[in-house]
Amino acid sequence: MNIKLLELFCLIVEEGSISGAARRAYQSQPSVTKSIRYLEDEYGALLFHREKGQISLTEVGHTLYPHAKAILSEYKNSVEAVRYQNEKIQSQLKIGASFTIGEYLLPSVISKYKKQKDDQLQLFINNTPRILEMLEENVIDLAFVEGEVTGEAFNQRAIANDEIVLFVSPSDPWADRTHILTSDLKNHKLISREKDSGTRKIIQEHLANHRISPISPYLELSTTQAVKSAVQSGLGYGFASRFAVEQEIKNHLLVHVPVADLKISRPLWSVTKPLRFEKPAIETFLRMTKDMLGRDERS
Amino acid sequence: MNIKLLELFCLIVEEGSISGAARRAYQSQPSVTKSIRYLEDEYGALLFHREKGQISLTEVGHTLYPHAKAILSEYKNSVEAVRYQNEKIQSQLKIGASFTIGEYLLPSVISKYKKQKDDQLQLFINNTPRILEMLEENVIDLAFVEGEVTGEAFNQRAIANDEIVLFVSPSDPWADRTHILTSDLKNHKLISREKDSGTRKIIQEHLANHRISPISPYLELSTTQAVKSAVQSGLGYGFASRFAVEQEIKNHLLVHVPVADLKISRPLWSVTKPLRFEKPAIETFLRMTKDMLGRDERS
DNA sequence: TTGCATTACGGAGTTCGTAATCATC
DNA sequence: GATGATTACGAACTCCGTAATGCAA
C-alpha cells in the first residue's frame, strides 16, 4: 500500500473529480484513474460511484477518508522529524588532524567556520596513523594529514603546500646569513623532534637524497613547541613546518635561514571516507580551508 | 512511500536483525536488505549502522520508529474499518422480480434465506422492463424475469421452467374433462390480464403458432389474483403460470385442465449485471433458488 | 465541441526471487 | 563451517505517460 495512493484519494475527495485531482497532483488524468482503481482493489471495495462521467464517494469511501487523512498526517510528521534530526546530525562536523595541521593551520579556519555557522564542530589532534584509524572507524568525518595515504579506499585532495624550514634564534651566528648549505648542517647543533616525528623523518629522507648521512640531534624533544623554545634560547637550529614558525619569524623571535641546496616541500591532504549519505558540512569546511590555505588539487 | 517498507523497518527494529525480519516477513534476506536501503534513500538518512555483520538503529532510526508504528496502526485501522463496512454493504441484497416470480416463487426462497442469515434483503416487484431498468441503474443487485433478456451485457442463468396452464372453477363444465383441445378455446369465455401482460402475450404467440387467431377475452383484469378470483366464481377459464395457481389447484379451489395440443413452457431467468466488486450474497441466494426451484442451466 | 472518465499500450522504477560474495565468529 | 549482510542479475508488478475511445452537456 503506497501512501501516494492515499494522498491521491484525498485529493480526489477534496476536488470532487479525478481530473481536478490530476491537475493538483501534476499528473495525467488516466494515471489518476488507474491509481484509484488500484487503491480500490487493495481495499477490496468500491470507493467512488461512477455515473455519467461524474464520481461521488461511496459509503466505504466516506469511511476511508478520515483514516487516509490520519495516515498522511502521521507520515508527514515522520518525514519532518527525520529531516529535522538528520539535519542536526549532518551539520555536526568531527575533524581529525595531525599535530602541525591541527595546531597551526586549522584554528584560523575553524574560527571562521564557527563565525559563519554555529554548528557543532570537534577537532581531534593526533598522529597521522591514529587519525586515519579514526576516519576508518567513522569517529571523524574528515581528516587532515601530511603525506599521501596509501591503500584504503579514501578520497584525498591536496589542500595546501607545506614547506619545512630551518630556523635559529636571532642571536645565532647563522641569523645574519642570507643562506647556508647542507654541508654546513653538520657543524651546528640540531634540535629535533623524536624519531617517530613525521617532520624529522622527511628531513632525514631529503638529506639522504643529497647523500648526506643522518645528522644526530644535539637535543631530542617531543613537541614542536619545545623545539621552538629550545632554539629560541639559542641551543641550536631546528626544522619545522613553515606554518609552525610563521608567527615567531614575523615577530623576530626566530629567524628563518634558507638552506640554498635543500627544498623540503610536501602537500597537505584532506582525506574523507566515501559514505552513502555524505555530510554537506564536510564540503563546506573543505572549501573554506582551500580558500584560506591553498588551492584545490584533486587527487 | 510504501507502507510495507515501514512495516519491514519495524520488524527489523523489533527483531534486531535483517535476517530475523526476513524470516518473520517470509521474505528473502537480500530483499529485506534492499528494501531497507530504499527506505533510507526515501528518508534521505541512515536508519541503521552496519558494523561487523550486525546492524543497530541510528539516532534517526530511533526517531522514526514510533512514527512508523503510528502509521502502521492507523493503516490497519483503515483496513479494518473498510472491511467491516464493506461486509455489511456486501451482505445487503436487493432483488427485483416480475410479478409472477416475485409473488409466487421467491417468497419461499426468501423465507429460507432469512432463516439462514439475518442479512438485510429487499424485494422489488414490478414488470420485467422496469426490473431490468432497475438492474441497469444498480438499484437492485439481482433480477428474476421470464423470457430471455436481449441486448445489454447482463449475466443470465435459467433457474427454473415455468409452464402456463389453463384453469377453471371446479363447477365449470370443463372441470371433469381429462383434457381439451385448442379448438375448444373459442367456445368458452376467456378471463385474461390486460394487453401488456407477458403471460397474455406468450399465450397469443403460441396460439398463433398453432394457426389460431387471437381469442378476444370475455373479461380483462389487471392482476393475476383478479383473474383467479373471476375464474373461481365461474366466469370462465384463465391462463396463468403453474406456480400462480398451484396452491388453489391443490386445495380444489381451481381445476387445471390440460390443453392436449398446447404446451406453453418458458424458462425463468436470473439476471445480474457484471460488476468489479460482486456481492457474494448474490451467489448464495442464486444457489439457494436453484436448489429449491430447479436446476442450474447457464446461458 | 468541450469536459470527464476510461481503456490500451509502453517505459521507468519498485520489489521480489536465486545465486554468489564478503566478513565475523 | 555457520551466520548475517551485501551485491548481481532477472522476473513480475506498479505507476506514470501519451494516444485513443466513450459518454454526456
XYZ file of C-alpha atoms (C1' of nucleotides) in Angstrom:
648
model
C 0.000 0.000 0.000
C 1.607 3.147 -1.205
C 0.936 6.322 0.761
C 0.901 8.223 -2.503
C -2.316 6.409 -3.404
C -3.960 7.599 -0.203
C -2.781 11.109 -0.939
C -4.342 10.878 -4.371
C -7.549 9.522 -2.885
C -7.811 12.500 -0.531
C -7.147 14.882 -3.399
C -9.971 13.349 -5.412
C -12.335 13.592 -2.467
C -11.404 17.221 -1.887
C -11.549 18.196 -5.538
C -14.637 16.160 -6.265
C -13.255 14.910 -9.547
C -10.458 12.810 -10.933
C -9.415 15.452 -13.426
C -9.247 18.092 -10.692
C -7.074 15.842 -8.562
C -4.869 15.096 -11.575
C -4.313 18.808 -12.076
C -3.440 19.397 -8.440
C -1.129 16.388 -8.361
C 0.516 17.409 -11.649
C -0.397 14.053 -13.126
C -2.269 12.860 -16.148
C -5.938 12.030 -15.829
C -5.596 8.375 -16.870
C -2.867 7.808 -14.342
C -5.118 9.005 -11.533
C -7.960 6.819 -12.752
C -5.739 3.788 -12.687
C -4.227 4.615 -9.337
C -7.620 4.891 -7.721
C -8.766 1.635 -9.251
C -5.678 0.041 -7.827
C -6.476 1.510 -4.416
C -9.979 0.088 -4.657
C -8.546 -3.313 -5.441
C -6.197 -3.069 -2.465
C -9.065 -2.311 -0.098
C -11.362 -4.698 -1.947
C -14.146 -2.168 -2.062
C -15.629 0.466 -4.324
C -14.602 3.924 -3.115
C -16.331 6.033 -5.748
C -19.547 5.711 -7.686
C -19.080 6.392 -11.387
C -22.155 7.855 -13.009
C -22.441 9.875 -16.189
C -18.812 10.834 -16.207
C -19.021 12.040 -12.632
C -17.775 10.401 -9.478
C -19.075 10.506 -5.944
C -17.879 8.939 -2.717
C -19.380 5.637 -1.714
C -20.183 4.924 1.901
C -16.954 2.981 2.170
C -15.043 5.873 0.638
C -16.581 8.130 3.246
C -15.328 5.820 5.957
C -11.848 5.663 4.497
C -11.303 9.397 4.100
C -10.563 10.356 7.730
C -8.275 7.340 8.074
C -6.407 8.317 4.937
C -6.002 11.843 6.270
C -4.655 10.500 9.543
C -2.122 8.281 7.789
C -0.985 11.154 5.601
C -0.609 13.458 8.546
C 1.376 10.891 10.514
C 3.581 10.248 7.514
C 4.297 13.934 7.082
C 5.195 14.081 10.758
C 7.662 11.261 10.313
C 9.314 12.935 7.339
C 9.582 16.183 9.238
C 11.006 14.508 12.344
C 13.610 12.613 10.348
C 14.528 15.635 8.289
C 14.937 17.832 11.338
C 17.095 15.419 13.256
C 19.112 14.414 10.256
C 19.972 17.994 9.518
C 21.204 18.421 13.048
C 23.400 15.345 12.783
C 24.590 16.196 9.307
C 25.767 19.586 10.460
C 27.866 18.168 13.314
C 31.382 18.002 11.976
C 34.148 15.898 13.542
C 37.575 16.679 12.182
C 40.854 14.936 12.833
C 44.280 16.384 12.077
C 47.931 15.660 12.596
C 49.757 17.863 15.113
C 51.165 20.520 12.834
C 47.983 20.981 10.887
C 45.714 20.789 13.914
C 47.755 23.175 15.990
C 48.890 25.755 13.481
C 46.682 25.590 10.394
C 43.146 24.663 11.302
C 42.451 27.038 14.207
C 42.012 30.003 11.872
C 39.755 28.038 9.547
C 37.662 26.727 12.411
C 37.347 30.212 13.815
C 35.960 31.496 10.525
C 33.686 28.469 10.121
C 32.185 28.893 13.571
C 31.557 32.571 12.865
C 29.586 31.663 9.743
C 27.516 28.808 11.179
C 27.153 27.900 14.786
C 27.053 24.149 14.066
C 28.761 21.772 16.430
C 32.385 21.095 15.492
C 35.013 18.911 17.135
C 38.712 18.779 16.377
C 40.807 15.745 17.252
C 44.576 16.131 17.108
C 46.762 13.057 16.967
C 49.484 11.452 14.883
C 48.654 10.551 11.288
C 48.146 6.768 11.678
C 45.747 7.242 14.595
C 43.840 9.938 12.724
C 43.359 7.658 9.727
C 42.207 4.888 12.047
C 39.590 7.236 13.458
C 38.457 8.084 9.944
C 38.144 4.410 9.097
C 36.058 3.818 12.228
C 33.793 6.776 11.410
C 34.833 8.541 14.608
C 35.703 11.544 12.479
C 34.186 12.750 9.212
C 37.241 14.466 7.796
C 40.990 14.135 8.287
C 43.914 16.427 7.521
C 47.327 14.842 7.248
C 50.724 15.289 5.681
C 51.868 12.691 3.205
C 49.702 10.738 0.861
C 47.547 7.950 2.240
C 48.104 4.561 0.674
C 45.856 1.562 0.405
C 42.384 2.208 1.794
C 39.577 3.482 -0.381
C 39.781 7.061 0.863
C 39.063 10.239 -1.040
C 42.032 12.592 -0.918
C 42.661 16.110 -2.020
C 45.779 18.254 -1.705
C 44.718 21.409 0.079
C 47.971 23.304 0.606
C 51.716 23.044 0.324
C 53.841 22.864 3.415
C 57.483 23.790 3.381
C 59.871 22.667 6.062
C 62.215 25.444 7.018
C 65.312 25.826 9.142
C 65.176 28.384 11.919
C 67.541 29.715 14.551
C 67.477 32.214 17.380
C 68.050 35.872 16.392
C 71.327 35.740 18.360
C 72.603 32.702 16.471
C 75.643 33.189 14.220
C 73.528 31.954 11.245
C 70.900 34.597 11.872
C 72.591 37.159 9.611
C 73.447 34.777 6.788
C 71.394 35.086 3.597
C 71.641 31.349 3.267
C 73.579 28.287 4.310
C 74.336 24.985 2.558
C 73.521 21.413 3.535
C 77.205 20.866 4.136
C 77.052 23.463 6.936
C 74.426 21.483 8.885
C 76.914 19.132 10.466
C 78.875 21.955 12.057
C 75.995 23.226 14.174
C 73.723 21.792 16.835
C 70.397 20.257 15.672
C 67.358 20.411 17.965
C 64.901 17.832 16.761
C 61.613 16.057 17.483
C 61.736 12.390 18.458
C 62.338 9.640 15.915
C 58.626 8.937 15.213
C 58.012 12.503 14.103
C 56.865 12.853 10.510
C 58.788 16.075 10.218
C 62.033 14.507 11.361
C 61.552 11.566 9.032
C 61.059 13.694 5.946
C 64.123 15.783 6.721
C 66.358 12.767 7.025
C 64.911 11.388 3.783
C 65.710 14.580 1.935
C 69.199 14.712 3.342
C 69.710 11.117 2.270
C 68.678 12.152 -1.235
C 71.511 14.690 -1.069
C 73.838 11.901 0.012
C 74.201 13.369 3.443
C 74.289 10.859 6.252
C 71.761 11.301 9.098
C 72.573 14.075 11.463
C 72.200 13.017 15.036
C 70.467 15.678 17.064
C 72.079 17.545 19.901
C 68.719 17.515 21.691
C 65.555 15.498 21.162
C 62.193 16.918 22.263
C 58.674 15.594 21.957
C 56.729 18.622 20.707
C 57.271 21.269 18.118
C 56.643 23.917 20.726
C 59.512 22.528 22.844
C 61.827 22.579 19.829
C 60.923 26.172 19.096
C 61.555 27.184 22.697
C 64.911 25.434 22.780
C 66.012 27.051 19.534
C 64.792 30.419 20.731
C 67.026 30.183 23.756
C 69.987 29.670 21.433
C 70.616 25.961 21.901
C 70.900 25.287 18.161
C 68.915 25.159 14.943
C 65.627 23.436 14.268
C 63.431 22.290 11.418
C 59.678 22.754 11.329
C 56.756 23.391 9.086
C 56.744 26.958 7.895
C 53.240 27.288 9.334
C 54.526 26.373 12.796
C 57.084 29.119 12.982
C 55.481 31.772 10.821
C 54.342 33.936 13.678
C 57.653 33.835 15.600
C 59.580 34.727 12.450
C 57.277 37.641 11.785
C 57.818 38.885 15.332
C 61.608 38.372 15.097
C 61.602 35.786 17.854
C 63.025 33.285 15.409
C 64.909 33.708 12.143
C 64.388 31.654 9.026
C 67.687 30.717 7.355
C 67.277 29.294 3.833
C 69.307 26.217 3.029
C 70.245 27.001 -0.550
C 70.506 23.432 -1.791
C 67.634 21.920 0.246
C 63.955 22.468 -0.539
C 61.639 20.282 1.515
C 58.095 20.699 0.394
C 55.150 18.366 0.887
C 51.450 18.623 0.169
C 48.888 18.602 2.967
C 45.971 16.304 2.299
C 42.362 16.274 3.253
C 41.034 12.723 3.497
C 37.429 11.525 3.629
C 35.775 8.133 3.609
C 33.152 7.695 0.871
C 29.740 7.178 2.519
C 26.223 6.716 1.201
C 24.984 9.841 2.977
C 27.698 12.459 2.915
C 27.527 15.418 5.244
C 27.277 18.642 3.292
C 29.197 20.297 6.129
C 32.315 18.424 5.006
C 32.286 20.088 1.630
C 31.633 23.460 3.195
C 34.573 23.130 5.549
C 36.890 21.863 2.803
C 36.010 24.728 0.519
C 36.705 27.169 3.294
C 40.041 25.506 4.073
C 41.188 25.660 0.492
C 40.100 29.273 0.165
C 42.159 30.210 3.184
C 45.192 27.955 2.841
C 45.814 26.966 -0.702
C 44.485 25.842 -3.979
C 42.193 22.973 -4.869
C 44.029 19.990 -6.227
C 42.109 16.768 -6.541
C 43.997 13.516 -6.446
C 6.385 5.634 0.171
C 5.115 2.148 0.588
C 3.662 1.200 3.961
C 5.165 -2.244 3.521
C 8.611 -0.675 3.838
C 7.689 0.848 7.174
C 6.347 -2.490 8.308
C 9.617 -4.100 7.355
C 11.538 -1.373 9.155
C 9.608 -2.027 12.358
C 10.194 -5.739 12.019
C 13.931 -5.202 11.720
C 13.934 -2.947 14.760
C 11.973 -5.486 16.773
C 13.986 -8.467 15.618
C 17.296 -6.670 15.805
C 18.478 -8.150 12.544
C 17.697 -8.165 8.881
C 17.698 -11.928 8.671
C 15.281 -12.193 11.589
C 12.932 -9.712 9.961
C 13.203 -11.600 6.679
C 12.127 -14.803 8.409
C 9.158 -13.141 10.083
C 8.116 -11.433 6.865
C 8.533 -14.643 4.866
C 10.950 -12.892 2.556
C 14.483 -13.473 1.411
C 17.292 -11.759 3.244
C 18.594 -9.829 0.214
C 15.152 -8.486 -0.491
C 14.908 -7.033 3.003
C 18.362 -5.503 2.712
C 17.403 -3.777 -0.489
C 14.054 -2.627 0.815
C 15.616 -1.015 3.820
C 18.231 0.701 1.697
C 15.428 2.030 -0.431
C 13.646 3.296 2.682
C 16.832 5.047 3.775
C 17.051 6.713 0.394
C 13.426 7.832 0.641
C 14.035 9.456 4.018
C 17.490 10.618 2.954
C 19.053 9.356 6.153
C 20.862 6.344 7.547
C 18.486 4.320 9.705
C 20.846 1.529 10.741
C 24.553 1.337 11.475
C 26.190 -1.635 9.778
C 29.111 -2.971 11.727
C 30.696 -6.400 11.655
C 27.738 -8.021 10.020
C 25.426 -6.621 12.657
C 23.040 -3.714 12.473
C 21.930 -1.225 15.086
C 19.498 1.670 14.997
C 20.889 5.105 14.342
C 19.553 8.114 16.193
C 17.407 8.918 13.182
C 16.113 5.359 13.101
C 15.195 5.736 16.736
C 13.208 8.832 15.897
C 11.446 7.175 13.010
C 10.316 4.052 14.827
C 7.361 5.423 16.816
C 6.166 7.315 13.753
C 6.326 4.157 11.670
C 4.362 2.300 14.329
C 1.727 5.028 14.333
C 1.374 4.925 10.563
C 1.076 1.144 10.583
C -1.523 1.223 13.316
C -3.565 3.859 11.521
C -3.341 1.901 8.299
C -4.544 -1.265 9.979
C -7.435 0.727 11.402
C -8.366 1.906 7.948
C -8.289 -1.614 6.536
C -10.429 -2.867 9.380
C -12.929 -0.041 9.043
C -13.278 -0.549 5.311
C -13.521 -4.311 5.636
C -16.191 -4.094 8.309
C -18.371 -1.643 6.473
C -17.882 -3.312 3.142
C -19.008 -6.637 4.508
C -22.154 -5.018 5.817
C -22.910 -3.473 2.434
C -21.973 -6.607 0.536
C -24.440 -8.648 2.532
C -27.335 -6.316 1.800
C -29.186 -7.899 -1.084
C -31.671 -6.044 -3.286
C -33.689 -8.304 -5.523
C -36.091 -7.396 -8.276
C -38.627 -9.766 -9.825
C -41.519 -9.780 -12.228
C -44.973 -10.217 -10.703
C -45.405 -13.954 -11.025
C -41.930 -14.774 -9.763
C -41.960 -12.175 -7.030
C -45.378 -13.046 -5.775
C -45.434 -16.814 -6.064
C -41.897 -18.168 -6.342
C -39.484 -16.043 -4.342
C -41.292 -15.781 -1.007
C -40.370 -19.327 -0.042
C -36.736 -18.821 -1.065
C -36.530 -15.536 0.783
C -38.015 -17.129 3.847
C -35.351 -19.831 3.867
C -32.599 -17.308 3.135
C -33.612 -15.058 6.009
C -33.681 -18.032 8.345
C -30.090 -18.884 7.435
C -28.608 -15.382 7.617
C -30.256 -12.339 9.019
C -28.769 -10.020 6.384
C -30.825 -7.190 5.036
C -32.850 -8.183 1.977
C -35.242 -6.173 -0.159
C -37.570 -7.465 -2.850
C -38.890 -5.188 -5.565
C -41.766 -6.470 -7.675
C -42.555 -4.810 -10.987
C -42.949 -5.624 -14.642
C -39.955 -7.054 -16.470
C -38.804 -3.913 -18.328
C -38.851 -1.837 -15.156
C -36.996 -4.532 -13.238
C -34.258 -4.637 -15.871
C -34.038 -0.858 -15.753
C -33.511 -1.051 -12.015
C -30.769 -3.623 -12.536
C -29.090 -1.384 -15.066
C -29.237 1.538 -12.620
C -27.808 -0.597 -9.814
C -30.953 -0.113 -7.753
C -31.119 -3.890 -7.450
C -28.319 -6.462 -7.435
C -30.238 -9.378 -8.893
C -33.305 -9.715 -11.114
C -35.646 -12.599 -11.823
C -37.680 -12.411 -15.012
C -39.428 -14.561 -17.557
C -38.155 -14.505 -21.107
C -34.593 -14.027 -22.175
C -33.075 -10.571 -21.911
C -31.675 -9.213 -25.160
C -29.004 -6.668 -25.831
C -27.371 -5.410 -22.639
C -24.301 -7.067 -21.208
C -26.114 -8.938 -18.469
C -25.258 -12.299 -16.987
C -28.200 -14.664 -17.256
C -28.948 -18.110 -15.975
C -32.061 -20.228 -16.368
C -33.180 -21.169 -12.889
C -36.447 -22.999 -13.442
C -39.063 -23.832 -16.022
C -42.461 -22.223 -15.880
C -45.456 -23.762 -17.539
C -48.548 -21.769 -18.379
C -51.655 -23.716 -17.599
C -55.359 -23.370 -18.203
C -57.624 -23.427 -15.182
C -61.335 -23.273 -14.481
C -63.668 -23.277 -11.475
C -64.459 -26.721 -10.034
C -68.062 -26.109 -11.121
C -67.093 -25.416 -14.715
C -68.224 -27.915 -17.370
C -64.535 -28.422 -18.339
C -63.608 -29.341 -14.786
C -64.303 -33.007 -15.316
C -62.624 -33.293 -18.715
C -59.263 -35.107 -18.866
C -58.228 -32.632 -21.487
C -59.453 -30.184 -24.071
C -58.084 -29.058 -27.446
C -57.056 -25.641 -28.680
C -60.056 -25.704 -30.969
C -62.329 -25.785 -27.893
C -60.942 -22.490 -26.577
C -63.090 -20.340 -28.803
C -66.296 -21.834 -27.428
C -65.712 -20.747 -23.864
C -65.171 -17.455 -22.051
C -61.557 -16.296 -21.572
C -60.657 -14.238 -18.496
C -57.363 -12.519 -19.225
C -54.803 -9.995 -17.964
C -54.515 -6.728 -19.844
C -52.697 -6.500 -23.163
C -49.277 -5.566 -21.685
C -49.104 -8.741 -19.648
C -46.240 -11.061 -20.521
C -48.379 -14.065 -19.806
C -51.069 -12.932 -22.204
C -48.537 -12.125 -24.870
C -46.917 -15.532 -24.745
C -50.269 -17.311 -24.939
C -51.312 -15.427 -28.029
C -47.946 -16.131 -29.606
C -48.305 -19.839 -29.015
C -51.835 -19.871 -30.369
C -50.585 -18.027 -33.436
C -48.026 -20.782 -33.895
C -50.954 -23.176 -33.950
C -52.584 -21.015 -36.611
C -55.301 -19.991 -34.233
C -56.369 -16.364 -34.447
C -56.258 -14.323 -31.229
C -59.038 -15.009 -28.825
C -60.581 -11.834 -27.502
C -61.168 -12.072 -23.777
C -64.577 -12.020 -22.196
C -63.109 -10.061 -19.307
C -59.829 -8.169 -18.894
C -58.313 -7.756 -15.423
C -55.107 -6.153 -14.252
C -53.724 -8.708 -11.806
C -53.336 -12.436 -11.738
C -55.159 -12.536 -8.415
C -58.166 -10.847 -10.015
C -58.164 -13.343 -12.863
C -58.041 -16.229 -10.414
C -60.933 -14.803 -8.418
C -63.040 -14.262 -11.512
C -62.392 -17.775 -12.755
C -63.103 -19.165 -9.302
C -66.540 -17.592 -9.348
C -67.249 -19.393 -12.597
C -66.966 -16.528 -15.060
C -64.780 -18.509 -17.497
C -61.359 -20.025 -17.946
C -57.979 -18.434 -17.369
C -54.301 -18.916 -18.144
C -51.536 -18.444 -15.610
C -48.158 -19.660 -14.544
C -48.449 -23.035 -12.886
C -46.747 -21.538 -9.860
C -49.503 -18.924 -9.533
C -52.331 -21.426 -9.282
C -50.551 -24.357 -7.718
C -51.984 -23.856 -4.263
C -55.583 -23.310 -5.387
C -55.456 -26.420 -7.556
C -54.092 -28.453 -4.658
C -56.934 -27.209 -2.481
C -59.516 -27.837 -5.210
C -60.433 -24.191 -5.460
C -59.388 -24.264 -9.107
C -59.013 -27.085 -11.569
C -56.188 -27.477 -14.084
C -57.457 -28.617 -17.469
C -54.692 -29.733 -19.854
C -54.875 -28.466 -23.376
C -53.712 -31.546 -25.233
C -52.209 -29.775 -28.212
C -50.800 -26.712 -26.398
C -47.683 -26.762 -24.221
C -46.532 -23.337 -23.176
C -43.316 -23.534 -21.319
C -40.750 -20.847 -20.711
C -37.576 -20.624 -18.645
C -37.309 -18.255 -15.731
C -34.079 -16.312 -15.712
C -31.888 -14.804 -13.079
C -30.111 -11.727 -14.377
C -27.138 -9.884 -12.899
C -25.024 -7.003 -14.052
C -21.277 -7.770 -14.101
C -19.569 -5.508 -11.572
C -15.975 -5.103 -10.418
C -16.891 -5.990 -6.843
C -19.571 -8.619 -6.843
C -21.582 -9.302 -3.707
C -21.064 -12.847 -2.500
C -24.622 -12.734 -1.208
C -25.852 -12.829 -4.814
C -24.261 -16.191 -5.418
C -25.587 -17.516 -2.140
C -29.122 -16.504 -2.962
C -28.937 -17.867 -6.511
C -27.648 -21.205 -5.342
C -30.465 -21.435 -2.855
C -33.027 -20.504 -5.501
C -31.804 -23.167 -7.877
C -31.728 -25.760 -5.126
C -35.359 -25.046 -4.297
C -36.854 -24.345 -7.699
C -34.978 -26.053 -10.446
C -31.734 -26.974 -11.997
C -28.700 -24.848 -12.850
C -28.529 -24.005 -16.540
C -26.032 -21.375 -17.563
C -26.703 -19.415 -20.721
C -17.120 20.807 -29.221
C -15.778 20.519 -24.619
C -15.230 18.162 -20.196
C -14.668 13.995 -17.630
C -13.710 9.165 -17.074
C -11.865 5.169 -19.061
C -9.088 1.737 -21.866
C -4.805 0.419 -24.478
C -0.070 0.290 -24.755
C 4.703 1.327 -23.494
C 8.564 2.733 -20.348
C 10.793 3.562 -15.847
C 11.070 2.286 -11.250
C 9.989 -0.880 -7.248
C 10.034 -5.173 -5.124
C 10.591 -9.607 -5.069
C 13.404 -14.055 -6.045
C 18.007 -17.006 -6.514
C 22.936 -17.289 -6.676
C 27.178 -15.667 -5.312
C 30.375 -12.800 -2.326
C 32.198 -10.989 1.974
C 33.035 -10.576 6.883
C 32.727 -12.341 11.540
C 32.617 -15.868 14.925
C 31.744 -24.139 8.507
C 27.731 -21.270 10.179
C 25.577 -16.830 10.492
C 24.459 -12.350 8.828
C 24.768 -8.581 5.396
C 25.513 -7.370 0.799
C 25.864 -7.338 -4.435
C 24.426 -9.036 -9.102
C 21.030 -10.272 -12.156
C 16.393 -11.244 -13.641
C 11.176 -11.501 -13.410
C 6.713 -9.575 -12.057
C 4.307 -5.788 -10.794
C 3.410 -0.688 -10.014
C 2.901 3.680 -11.661
C 3.339 7.157 -14.879
C 2.958 8.922 -19.586
C 0.617 9.548 -24.415
C -2.979 8.323 -27.597
C -7.466 6.983 -28.397
C -12.417 5.845 -27.015
C -16.946 6.621 -24.768
C -20.309 9.463 -22.917
C -22.989 13.500 -21.657
C -23.865 18.676 -21.534
